[in-house]
Amino acid sequence: MAAGDALVAHHVLEYPGGYTRSVGPVIGRYLTGLREGRITGVRLADGRVLVPPLEYDPATADPIGVDDDEFVDVGPSGLVESWTWVAEPRPGKHHLDHPFAFALVRPDGADTAMLHVVDAGSPDVMRVGMRVMPRWAGERTGTLTDLEAWVPQADGDVPTPPEPSGATEPVSGVVAPVRLEYDVNPGVAPTRFLHGLAERRLVGERAADSDEVYVPPRGSDPKTGHPTEIEVEVGPKGTITTFCIVNIPGLSDLAPEIPYVCAQIVLDGASLAFFGLIGEVEASDVRMGMRVEVVWADEVSADQRSIRYFRPTGEPDAAYDDYKDFI
Amino acid sequence: MRDVAVVSFAQSKHVSADTQRNEVETIIPVVREAVERSGIDRAEIGFTISGSCDYLSGGPFTFVAGLDAVGAWPPINESHVEMDAAWALYEAWVVLQTGTVDSALVYGFGKSSMGDLHEIMALQSDPYYVAPLWPSMVDLAALQACAYLEETGHTEADLAEVAARSSRDARSNANAVRSGDVDAADALSAPIVAPPLRELDIAPITDGAAALVLAAGDLARQLCDRPAWIRGIDHRIDSQAMGLRDLSTSESARLAAEKAGVADGLFDIAELHTQFSHEELILADALGLADDVVRSPSGGPLAANPVMSAGLIRFGEVAARIHNGSVNRGVAHAASGPALQQNLVAVLEGN
């Protein structure tokens, strides 16, 4: 986890299964066309053909694509209007696993270009004005990559339409997987806090002009924006200000069994409630004002998971007035 | 229209990757410096607004955490744009026009080093027709560069001239992360990233923040010997469908410049939000910049590109030169979206 002095956490931002989007009748018509090996555009009032089709005239905002006869198939061949080369495709992102071009291609019969890929083998083949034709995916499901790629079209090459997909329903939605990866640095003040955990200490911070102690510290007193540079050890005991009984399985590795309790705990000496799990007590016995203390993991490090959970101390509950300002 | 001016500006010492400080810790000294230089007490500032992008760090509501750096208690009148802070400045300017406040703090921040900026920016493209193919922001810029060179007859050597000049100019900019005694031949021999773009044609990954204070009318005159008055400001956007655009020009930048009044007088400098070398050539045409206008004397984003404040910094670079008397009139430009899709242009003047 530590790289030199700086702490780093690998963070994946991902929505399992991807975003599902409804596409509506115009984009749906385009994707349905791709599934059957057709490239479909839409004709504007002034006669120009837009591909891929939009739902509105880009100049007037008038609705278009309302009537069947506004749609027109274009291509299948086209012209490269601009291009660039991707020497290192990204696994999980790009659908081709070998170098390719991104290009704006204007299909024959269209007045606009569409962004897609050209599977040309080498950047040396690519040039503005080159003729390309579609290569269709073997299995087509109504996605952009049903048109697997444009490929260079030599004199005499004749594009061949694919077999029908066999699907009958128009395409009504798409699924868009998104996965982004980060290496996150916590910052100077959170790093001091995390190093404290490695010594089984809970270290908050305050600014020079305030008695308010923030834990975990983020580097500033949020009331004033002044830096918090004075360390103040807090806890290990504290008071539950509010809590929640969780009955959904699988949310946390730290709480493998349900029900479990997560709580806001104002640590003794702190001016801000702190999030923690509650253990060694029946969920139904947890209450506001309950006094708890930290239980450390068997092995501690500069990692929030060094705090295993908080357990009741057995002390009398705190009076409501003592913690009401932290709820 | 109410007279509104930039009265102070501050920026971080930008770095390629700040593995020590988090965003809040980056903003704190920058906001403090901008506020102190303005001469207004923090609590007296009427409106506060930031520009940032949660996708840069991959955390939800990162922009709210940014408020920890400005002091937001008792609650303040504040707002945020999920864009470069130049657009936050625009919103602040509009708020100042309403007459409900006389001053505003504008700040932007971001740490591009934590994720893959070029890939993240693919997510701002059309989610049906473009994003599923994952073209990076560099790929999309390269398509524009290709179209520009093809249409105009310019060559990669012209791009290299821009890239090299940026590095040379940045030698006097302490906040630059890329600078050096580079000539066009050096830039032209740098590795190709996405043809026709080479390494030095592409803005470096940069972590940083910037802040400035706006004030209206008499308050600005009282706070600042030479306020940098915003004489005109406008922003325009091109279609999200790249195939609908003539990529060799920028109609939105041309129109924004016209509405901002760029043609109404002479300029000393123009700070341009160019994340790619060819964008300077396209913008110079669109803005109608005369040959003697000094372009991005700071080195521009090709020297330091703290995403989400790099556009605001264009305002700051012009304003700081007006404040110190070295410049009387300048253009500040900011861009957003793939391939210069959206452009904001302002005219700043000392008198």
XYZ file of C-alpha atoms in Angstrom:
678
model
C 0.000 0.000 0.000
C 2.747 2.481 0.801
C 4.940 3.773 -2.018
C 7.729 5.726 -0.394
C 6.143 8.164 2.030
C 2.951 8.561 0.074
C -0.013 6.312 0.766
C -1.855 5.076 -2.302
C -5.178 3.288 -2.531
C -6.270 1.647 -5.752
C -9.830 2.671 -6.461
C -12.154 1.222 -9.100
C -15.194 3.189 -10.189
C -17.582 0.770 -11.810
C -21.299 0.328 -12.134
C -21.897 -3.444 -12.202
C -23.664 -4.485 -15.380
C -23.183 -1.061 -16.931
C -25.561 1.824 -17.404
C -28.733 0.862 -19.229
C -30.107 3.547 -21.491
C -33.333 3.710 -23.447
C -32.546 4.841 -26.963
C -35.882 6.048 -28.291
C -37.201 5.518 -31.820
C -34.516 7.379 -33.818
C -31.338 5.967 -32.272
C -33.201 2.667 -31.950
C -33.830 2.669 -35.671
C -30.126 3.232 -36.347
C -29.070 0.407 -34.023
C -31.749 -1.899 -35.425
C -30.348 -1.123 -38.874
C -26.794 -1.985 -37.793
C -28.108 -5.301 -36.473
C -29.345 -6.081 -39.993
C -26.222 -4.759 -41.718
C -27.637 -1.398 -42.786
C -26.428 2.147 -42.048
C -29.454 4.370 -41.597
C -29.513 8.141 -41.712
C -32.272 10.723 -41.501
C -33.188 13.352 -44.084
C -33.552 16.971 -42.981
C -36.079 19.385 -44.456
C -33.294 20.923 -46.551
C -32.510 17.527 -48.067
C -29.277 16.824 -46.183
C -28.868 13.341 -44.759
C -27.524 13.032 -41.201
C -25.826 9.855 -40.109
C -26.022 8.688 -37.427
C -29.495 10.183 -37.170
C -30.514 12.765 -34.584
C -34.008 13.381 -33.261
C -33.880 17.068 -34.130
C -32.725 19.333 -36.919
C -29.396 20.695 -35.651
C -30.105 24.132 -37.125
C -33.771 24.626 -36.280
C -34.372 22.107 -33.463
C -37.453 20.906 -35.358
C -38.231 17.253 -34.651
C -37.074 14.873 -37.356
C -37.248 11.151 -37.786
C -40.940 11.117 -36.953
C -42.101 9.522 -40.201
C -40.739 6.346 -41.756
C -40.026 8.071 -45.057
C -37.548 10.454 -43.414
C -35.128 7.575 -42.869
C -32.768 6.606 -45.639
C -30.124 3.919 -45.845
C -26.669 5.166 -46.826
C -23.364 3.576 -47.811
C -22.515 0.818 -47.558
C -19.125 2.290 -48.573
C -17.759 5.595 -47.409
C -14.905 8.103 -47.362
C -12.475 8.823 -44.530
C -12.627 12.534 -43.656
C -10.123 12.490 -40.810
C -8.325 9.826 -38.827
C -5.893 9.049 -36.067
C -4.171 5.862 -35.017
C -4.512 3.861 -31.810
C -1.252 1.957 -31.437
C -2.193 0.391 -28.115
C -5.832 -0.644 -27.792
C -7.165 -0.667 -24.250
C -8.510 -4.026 -23.103
C -12.037 -3.763 -21.759
C -12.552 -0.482 -23.590
C -11.762 -0.888 -27.279
C -13.550 -3.711 -29.036
C -10.617 -4.466 -31.332
C -7.614 -6.133 -29.745
C -5.057 -4.915 -32.284
C -3.992 -1.436 -33.476
C -6.646 0.460 -35.444
C -7.684 3.930 -36.570
C -10.396 6.122 -35.179
C -11.908 7.967 -38.109
C -14.728 10.193 -39.192
C -16.249 8.348 -42.138
C -18.873 9.839 -44.451
C -20.945 7.029 -45.950
C -21.951 7.392 -49.593
C -25.223 9.295 -49.762
C -24.740 10.986 -46.389
C -23.883 14.621 -45.765
C -22.206 14.097 -42.407
C -19.477 11.859 -41.097
C -19.759 9.300 -38.311
C -17.134 8.360 -35.778
C -16.028 4.741 -35.886
C -12.940 2.594 -36.281
C -11.014 1.563 -39.383
C -9.279 -1.795 -39.183
C -6.475 -0.969 -41.595
C -3.569 -2.980 -40.252
C -1.141 -0.084 -40.381
C -1.256 3.715 -40.129
C 0.663 3.795 -43.400
C -2.512 2.680 -45.173
C -4.584 5.519 -43.740
C -5.216 8.776 -45.589
C -7.941 11.359 -45.824
C -10.209 10.551 -48.764
C -9.579 6.810 -48.721
C -12.488 4.510 -49.575
C -13.700 2.165 -46.877
C -16.450 -0.420 -46.591
C -18.083 -2.004 -43.571
C -17.096 -5.287 -41.982
C -20.026 -6.630 -40.024
C -19.756 -8.562 -36.787
C -20.710 -12.225 -36.981
C -23.146 -11.957 -34.118
C -25.091 -8.716 -34.119
C -27.239 -7.609 -31.203
C -28.100 -3.988 -31.909
C -24.965 -2.212 -30.703
C -22.533 0.249 -32.298
C -20.001 -2.504 -32.787
C -22.363 -4.598 -34.927
C -20.503 -2.555 -37.521
C -17.291 -4.166 -36.349
C -15.056 -1.854 -38.345
C -14.620 -0.052 -41.597
C -11.944 -1.651 -43.744
C -10.013 -0.274 -46.719
C -11.885 -0.842 -49.978
C -9.701 -1.562 -52.998
C -10.909 -1.185 -56.574
C -13.116 -4.164 -57.310
C -13.937 -4.878 -53.667
C -17.669 -5.228 -53.288
C -19.172 -4.943 -49.808
C -21.421 -7.853 -49.019
C -24.407 -7.507 -46.704
C -24.503 -9.953 -43.794
C -27.127 -12.599 -43.183
C -30.184 -11.271 -41.301
C -29.740 -11.399 -37.543
C -32.987 -13.266 -37.074
C -34.086 -10.812 -34.383
C -37.504 -9.261 -34.854
C -37.956 -6.683 -32.110
C -36.608 -3.175 -32.713
C -33.659 -2.176 -30.509
C -34.939 -0.160 -27.548
C -31.929 0.143 -25.269
C -28.190 -0.138 -24.855
C -25.955 -1.201 -22.005
C -22.852 0.913 -21.478
C -20.216 -0.586 -19.182
C -18.051 1.993 -17.434
C -14.951 1.116 -15.474
C -12.355 3.635 -14.403
C -9.348 2.991 -12.210
C -7.578 5.398 -9.905
C -4.606 5.532 -7.591
C -5.808 7.822 -4.853
C -3.595 9.703 -2.409
C -5.309 10.597 0.839
C -3.564 13.913 1.451
C -1.222 15.140 4.146
C -3.669 15.278 7.075
C -5.464 11.983 6.305
C -2.031 10.380 5.947
C -1.151 11.471 9.474
C -4.435 9.933 10.663
C -3.780 6.672 8.813
C -0.259 6.408 10.226
C -1.817 6.854 13.676
C -3.996 3.804 13.081
C -0.824 1.784 12.514
C 0.072 2.691 16.121
C -3.461 1.990 17.421
C -4.061 5.706 17.913
C -6.965 7.851 16.719
C -5.492 11.207 15.780
C -7.688 14.163 14.986
C -6.590 17.660 14.085
C -7.571 21.244 14.790
C -6.673 24.632 13.399
C -4.576 27.041 15.468
C -7.505 29.411 15.963
C -10.138 26.843 16.979
C -10.804 24.178 19.620
C -12.834 22.054 17.217
C -11.139 18.704 16.598
C -11.868 16.912 13.331
C -11.398 13.180 12.933
C -10.586 11.861 10.458
C -8.962 15.140 9.464
C -9.069 16.256 5.827
C -6.650 19.121 6.170
C -8.894 22.063 6.913
C -11.299 23.404 9.474
C -14.375 23.435 7.243
C -15.899 26.317 9.178
C -13.026 28.676 8.431
C -11.021 27.010 5.667
C -7.932 27.279 7.858
C -5.433 24.410 7.794
C -5.549 21.923 10.674
C -1.974 21.321 11.708
C -2.291 20.609 15.426
C -2.683 16.907 16.195
C -5.040 15.862 18.986
C -5.423 12.254 20.056
C -9.079 11.321 20.552
C -11.016 8.254 21.752
C -10.573 5.350 22.057
C -13.994 5.636 23.686
C -16.944 7.461 22.268
C -20.707 7.838 22.154
C -23.116 6.572 19.494
C -25.046 9.557 18.187
C -27.113 7.708 15.627
C -27.057 4.287 13.986
C -28.556 2.049 11.335
C -29.277 -1.687 11.366
C -28.256 -3.158 8.023
C -30.179 -6.174 6.717
C -28.724 -6.228 3.209
C -26.075 -8.921 2.777
C -22.800 -8.441 0.954
C -22.258 -4.709 1.407
C -19.092 -4.927 3.471
C -16.244 -7.401 3.828
C -15.897 -6.198 7.401
C -19.438 -7.264 8.314
C -19.971 -10.664 6.713
C -23.155 -11.454 8.641
C -26.451 -9.609 8.778
C -27.960 -7.897 10.591
C -25.110 -5.606 11.568
C -25.001 -2.065 12.856
C -23.190 0.935 11.475
C -23.118 4.042 13.572
C -21.980 7.595 13.918
C -19.729 7.809 16.964
C -18.451 11.005 18.489
C -15.090 10.013 19.900
C -14.157 11.516 23.267
C -12.315 14.748 22.496
C -13.610 15.052 18.937
C -15.969 17.682 17.522
C -17.300 15.591 14.665
C -18.977 12.181 14.545
C -16.971 9.303 13.094
C -18.325 6.343 11.114
C -17.861 2.835 12.512
C -19.353 -0.619 12.751
C -20.681 -1.851 16.091
C -19.796 -5.336 17.328
C -20.103 -7.667 20.342
C -23.712 -6.631 20.923
C -27.121 -7.659 19.563
C -28.293 -5.211 16.925
C -31.510 -4.732 18.836
C -29.575 -3.588 21.918
C -27.730 -0.761 20.170
C -29.047 2.677 21.109
C -28.292 6.362 20.829
C -26.064 7.515 23.653
C -24.481 4.086 24.088
C -20.850 4.271 25.139
C -18.467 2.297 22.902
C -14.728 1.771 22.441
C -12.566 0.890 19.484
C -11.585 -2.738 18.840
C -8.438 -2.925 16.761
C -7.766 -5.525 14.113
C -5.219 -8.186 15.027
C -2.791 -6.584 12.628
C -2.862 -2.852 12.198
C -1.417 -0.687 9.450
C -1.985 2.697 7.839
C -5.396 1.528 6.701
C -8.911 2.382 7.878
C -9.574 -1.357 8.249
C -7.246 -1.349 11.247
C -10.387 -0.361 13.132
C -12.325 -3.628 13.322
C -15.379 -2.179 15.005
C -16.555 -0.495 18.208
C -18.026 -2.418 21.128
C -20.019 -1.321 24.183
C -17.944 -0.326 27.208
C -20.672 -1.077 29.725
C -20.564 2.501 30.997
C -23.874 4.278 31.597
C -25.306 5.875 28.483
C -24.364 9.473 27.782
C -27.040 12.077 28.419
C -28.752 13.330 25.258
C -27.580 16.886 25.907
C -23.977 15.656 25.790
C -24.171 14.517 22.174
C -27.195 16.255 20.654
C -24.985 18.762 18.810
C -23.263 15.963 16.911
C -26.344 14.306 15.445
C -24.279 46.269 -17.677
C -22.522 46.509 -14.343
C -18.736 46.940 -14.438
C -17.098 43.806 -13.047
C -13.362 43.249 -12.674
C -10.868 40.627 -11.604
C -9.202 42.189 -8.556
C -6.912 39.363 -7.452
C -5.614 36.031 -8.696
C -3.603 33.139 -7.273
C -2.614 29.716 -8.514
C -0.852 26.711 -7.045
C 2.663 25.700 -7.923
C 1.432 23.085 -10.360
C 3.040 19.660 -10.484
C 2.716 16.582 -12.680
C 1.547 14.426 -9.801
C 1.024 15.659 -6.259
C 1.138 12.460 -4.229
C 1.147 14.360 -0.934
C -1.699 16.868 -0.815
C -5.368 16.155 -1.448
C -7.592 18.609 -3.312
C -8.613 20.506 -0.195
C -5.013 20.938 0.875
C -4.167 22.193 -2.617
C -6.972 24.751 -2.573
C -6.428 26.170 0.946
C -3.316 28.274 0.251
C -4.560 29.335 -3.185
C -7.904 30.615 -1.913
C -6.217 32.286 1.041
C -3.752 34.062 -1.258
C -6.453 35.238 -3.672
C -8.651 36.520 -0.844
C -5.784 38.242 0.966
C -4.640 39.940 -2.226
C -8.164 41.144 -2.900
C -8.268 43.027 0.385
C -11.789 41.775 1.143
C -12.442 39.923 4.344
C -13.387 36.332 3.554
C -16.708 36.712 5.346
C -17.570 39.782 3.268
C -17.398 37.994 -0.081
C -20.909 37.851 -1.501
C -20.784 34.740 -3.650
C -18.500 31.711 -3.884
C -18.362 29.265 -6.769
C -16.049 26.489 -7.911
C -15.429 24.436 -11.008
C -14.306 20.820 -10.761
C -15.037 17.320 -12.039
C -15.788 14.435 -9.685
C -14.611 11.918 -12.291
C -11.023 13.179 -11.906
C -10.759 11.518 -8.493
C -13.591 9.034 -8.966
C -15.287 10.093 -5.756
C -18.853 11.318 -5.442
C -19.373 14.906 -4.307
C -15.667 15.737 -4.339
C -16.747 19.277 -5.180
C -18.532 19.539 -1.842
C -15.330 18.546 -0.056
C -13.670 21.421 -1.892
C -15.797 23.795 0.172
C -13.830 22.690 3.238
C -11.052 24.892 1.903
C -12.993 28.145 1.784
C -14.713 28.366 5.149
C -18.414 27.833 4.680
C -19.770 28.502 8.170
C -22.085 30.290 8.838
C -23.535 29.011 5.535
C -22.413 31.000 2.511
C -24.021 31.827 -0.815
C -22.284 29.346 -3.082
C -22.546 27.319 -6.256
C -20.583 24.895 -8.407
C -20.184 23.946 -12.041
C -19.021 20.533 -13.190
C -16.811 22.326 -15.699
C -13.664 24.356 -15.850
C -13.859 27.198 -13.344
C -13.905 29.696 -16.228
C -17.582 28.787 -16.430
C -17.837 29.306 -12.681
C -16.452 32.785 -13.340
C -19.173 33.274 -15.929
C -21.855 32.317 -13.411
C -20.293 34.667 -10.837
C -20.303 37.449 -13.434
C -24.016 36.853 -14.032
C -24.711 36.890 -10.287
C -22.793 40.168 -9.994
C -24.892 41.575 -12.836
C -28.036 40.991 -10.771
C -26.730 43.500 -8.231
C -27.439 41.212 -5.285
C -23.737 40.912 -4.438
C -20.670 43.076 -5.075
C -17.916 40.469 -4.876
C -17.318 36.823 -5.709
C -14.673 34.177 -5.080
C -14.117 31.781 -7.991
C -11.883 28.736 -7.736
C -11.130 25.586 -9.674
C -9.195 22.476 -8.764
C -8.317 18.997 -9.910
C -5.786 16.218 -9.655
C -5.647 14.589 -13.067
C -2.784 12.358 -11.999
C -4.944 9.956 -9.975
C -6.864 8.511 -12.917
C -6.489 8.290 -16.671
C -7.578 11.775 -17.716
C -7.655 11.062 -21.428
C -9.871 8.029 -20.911
C -12.098 9.736 -18.321
C -12.870 12.517 -20.773
C -14.276 9.946 -23.220
C -17.268 9.852 -20.887
C -18.257 13.403 -21.799
C -18.899 12.410 -25.406
C -22.236 11.257 -26.829
C -23.269 8.199 -24.773
C -25.042 6.484 -27.677
C -22.882 7.063 -30.724
C -19.375 7.853 -29.449
C -18.575 6.934 -25.839
C -19.134 3.159 -26.302
C -16.171 3.146 -28.721
C -13.932 4.804 -26.051
C -12.085 7.380 -28.130
C -9.846 9.266 -25.707
C -9.810 13.054 -25.605
C -6.476 12.847 -27.421
C -7.993 10.696 -30.167
C -10.823 13.175 -30.670
C -8.399 16.109 -30.709
C -6.254 14.242 -33.232
C -9.270 13.890 -35.529
C -9.647 17.662 -35.364
C -5.929 18.203 -35.969
C -6.070 15.894 -38.990
C -9.086 17.747 -40.394
C -7.401 21.106 -39.773
C -4.156 20.171 -41.506
C -6.019 18.615 -44.422
C -8.273 21.625 -44.917
C -5.727 24.402 -44.429
C -2.567 22.911 -45.891
C -0.698 23.520 -42.652
C 1.702 20.770 -41.621
C 2.890 19.042 -38.488
C 5.796 21.496 -38.508
C 3.314 24.297 -37.813
C 2.011 22.362 -34.812
C 5.581 21.842 -33.638
C 6.210 25.604 -33.768
C 3.323 26.169 -31.372
C 4.429 23.376 -29.044
C 8.036 24.559 -28.963
C 7.108 28.194 -28.351
C 4.977 27.116 -25.393
C 7.899 25.303 -23.801
C 10.206 28.273 -24.361
C 7.715 30.818 -23.005
C 7.098 28.626 -19.971
C 10.718 29.021 -18.886
C 9.667 32.247 -17.171
C 6.558 30.671 -15.637
C 7.323 29.196 -12.221
C 4.036 27.289 -12.325
C 4.814 25.378 -15.504
C 5.343 21.621 -15.426
C 6.773 21.534 -18.949
C 9.293 24.092 -20.116
C 12.655 24.192 -21.801
C 14.796 25.416 -24.627
C 12.879 23.492 -27.242
C 12.740 24.274 -30.947
C 10.290 23.068 -33.557
C 12.650 20.338 -34.746
C 12.725 18.921 -31.228
C 8.939 18.961 -31.013
C 8.689 17.382 -34.451
C 10.951 14.518 -33.449
C 9.051 13.734 -30.236
C 7.229 10.393 -30.199
C 3.871 10.228 -31.968
C 1.001 9.690 -29.554
C -2.024 9.933 -31.842
C -1.107 11.084 -35.352
C -0.684 13.868 -36.240
C -0.202 14.729 -32.549
C 3.132 14.155 -30.873
C 4.062 14.274 -27.224
C 4.664 18.036 -27.044
C 1.469 18.809 -28.972
C -0.504 17.464 -26.002
C -0.913 19.237 -22.662
C 0.933 17.525 -19.797
C -0.950 15.832 -16.975
C -1.039 18.398 -14.183
C -2.373 18.687 -10.633
C -3.294 22.112 -9.347
C -5.767 24.802 -8.441
C -6.439 28.480 -9.011
C -8.643 31.162 -7.509
C -9.596 34.736 -8.253
C -11.829 37.398 -6.783
C -14.282 39.454 -8.814
C -15.657 42.783 -7.646
C -18.129 45.222 -9.120
C -17.900 48.958 -9.751
C -16.654 51.152 -6.934
C -15.661 48.196 -4.771
C -13.280 47.030 -7.502
C -11.786 50.531 -7.821
C -11.380 50.726 -4.071
C -9.668 47.322 -3.806
C -7.357 47.442 -6.782
C -5.209 50.139 -8.413
C -5.723 48.640 -11.834
C -8.744 46.319 -11.861
C -8.929 44.009 -14.863
C -12.367 44.945 -16.143
C -14.386 42.325 -17.981
C -15.536 44.406 -20.961
C -17.240 41.544 -22.753
C -17.840 37.847 -22.114
C -19.721 35.190 -24.036
C -19.744 31.445 -24.488
C -21.069 29.298 -27.315
C -21.261 25.609 -28.059
C -20.988 23.494 -31.197
C -22.981 20.331 -31.866
C -22.072 17.248 -29.857
C -22.149 15.355 -33.162
C -18.584 15.731 -34.406
C -19.627 14.737 -37.901
C -21.871 17.797 -38.071
C -19.020 20.179 -37.379
C -16.419 21.593 -39.694
C -13.557 20.549 -37.450
C -11.028 22.715 -39.250
C -12.627 25.832 -37.788
C -14.398 26.776 -34.572
C -17.719 28.457 -35.210
C -18.528 28.608 -31.491
C -15.252 30.383 -30.710
C -15.780 32.809 -33.598
C -19.264 33.674 -32.396
C -18.241 33.992 -28.736
C -15.401 36.325 -29.740
C -17.757 38.421 -31.827
C -20.269 38.733 -28.984
C -17.522 39.478 -26.446
C -16.314 42.350 -28.603
C -12.895 40.999 -29.547
C -13.038 42.877 -32.840
C -13.623 46.220 -31.126
C -10.025 47.043 -30.351
C -6.375 46.076 -30.255
C -4.889 43.552 -27.864
C -1.570 43.056 -26.184
C -2.053 39.398 -25.337
C -4.431 36.477 -25.700
C -4.346 33.629 -23.203
C -5.868 30.618 -24.942
C -7.080 27.397 -23.319
C -5.291 25.163 -25.797
C -4.774 21.608 -24.618
C -3.393 20.705 -28.055
C -1.098 22.693 -30.313
C -3.429 22.807 -33.311
C -6.120 24.405 -31.147
C -4.073 27.618 -30.998
C -4.070 27.868 -34.791
C -7.794 27.199 -35.032
C -8.550 29.703 -32.272
C -6.275 32.402 -33.679
C -8.302 32.208 -36.904
C -11.646 32.082 -35.103
C -10.822 34.980 -32.799
C -9.256 37.005 -35.594
C -6.068 37.575 -33.605
C -3.611 39.933 -35.272
C -0.078 38.648 -35.733
C 1.324 41.022 -33.135
C -0.916 39.724 -30.336
C 1.254 37.758 -27.930
C -0.290 34.309 -27.567
C -0.347 32.605 -24.169
C 2.841 34.204 -22.813
C 2.583 31.916 -19.766
C 3.134 28.950 -22.054
C -0.559 28.132 -21.767
C -2.008 24.712 -20.974
C 0.728 23.049 -23.053
C 3.031 24.114 -20.218
C 0.663 23.475 -17.295
C -2.826 22.047 -17.572
C -4.440 21.726 -14.157
C -7.762 20.476 -15.458
C -10.817 22.409 -14.218
C -8.738 25.481 -13.419
C -6.686 25.792 -16.617
C -9.419 27.901 -18.250
C -9.772 30.134 -15.187
C -6.005 30.578 -15.183
C -6.264 32.165 -18.648
C -8.318 34.922 -17.000
C -5.832 35.117 -14.158
C -2.794 35.348 -16.423
C -4.315 38.240 -18.354
C -5.617 39.946 -15.202
C -2.303 39.670 -13.365
C -0.570 41.445 -16.255
C -3.199 44.174 -16.227
C -2.809 44.501 -12.444
C 0.941 45.019 -12.736
C 0.586 47.439 -15.618
C 2.461 45.405 -18.223
C -0.645 44.906 -20.354
C -3.663 47.070 -20.998
C -6.015 44.879 -22.976
C -6.169 41.126 -23.393
C -8.331 38.221 -24.454
C -9.025 35.315 -22.091
C -10.341 32.120 -23.648
C -11.548 28.866 -22.125
C -12.693 25.674 -23.827
C -14.703 22.658 -22.765
C -15.850 19.411 -24.321
C -14.177 17.281 -26.977
C -12.265 19.005 -29.779
C -13.000 22.609 -28.730
C -16.729 21.946 -28.649
C -17.503 24.819 -26.295
C -15.720 28.146 -26.131
C -15.841 31.061 -23.710
C -14.207 34.335 -24.698
C -13.742 37.475 -22.647
C -12.125 40.856 -23.165
C -10.229 42.205 -20.148
C -9.077 45.802 -19.979
C -7.141 47.954 -17.529
C -8.879 51.271 -18.043
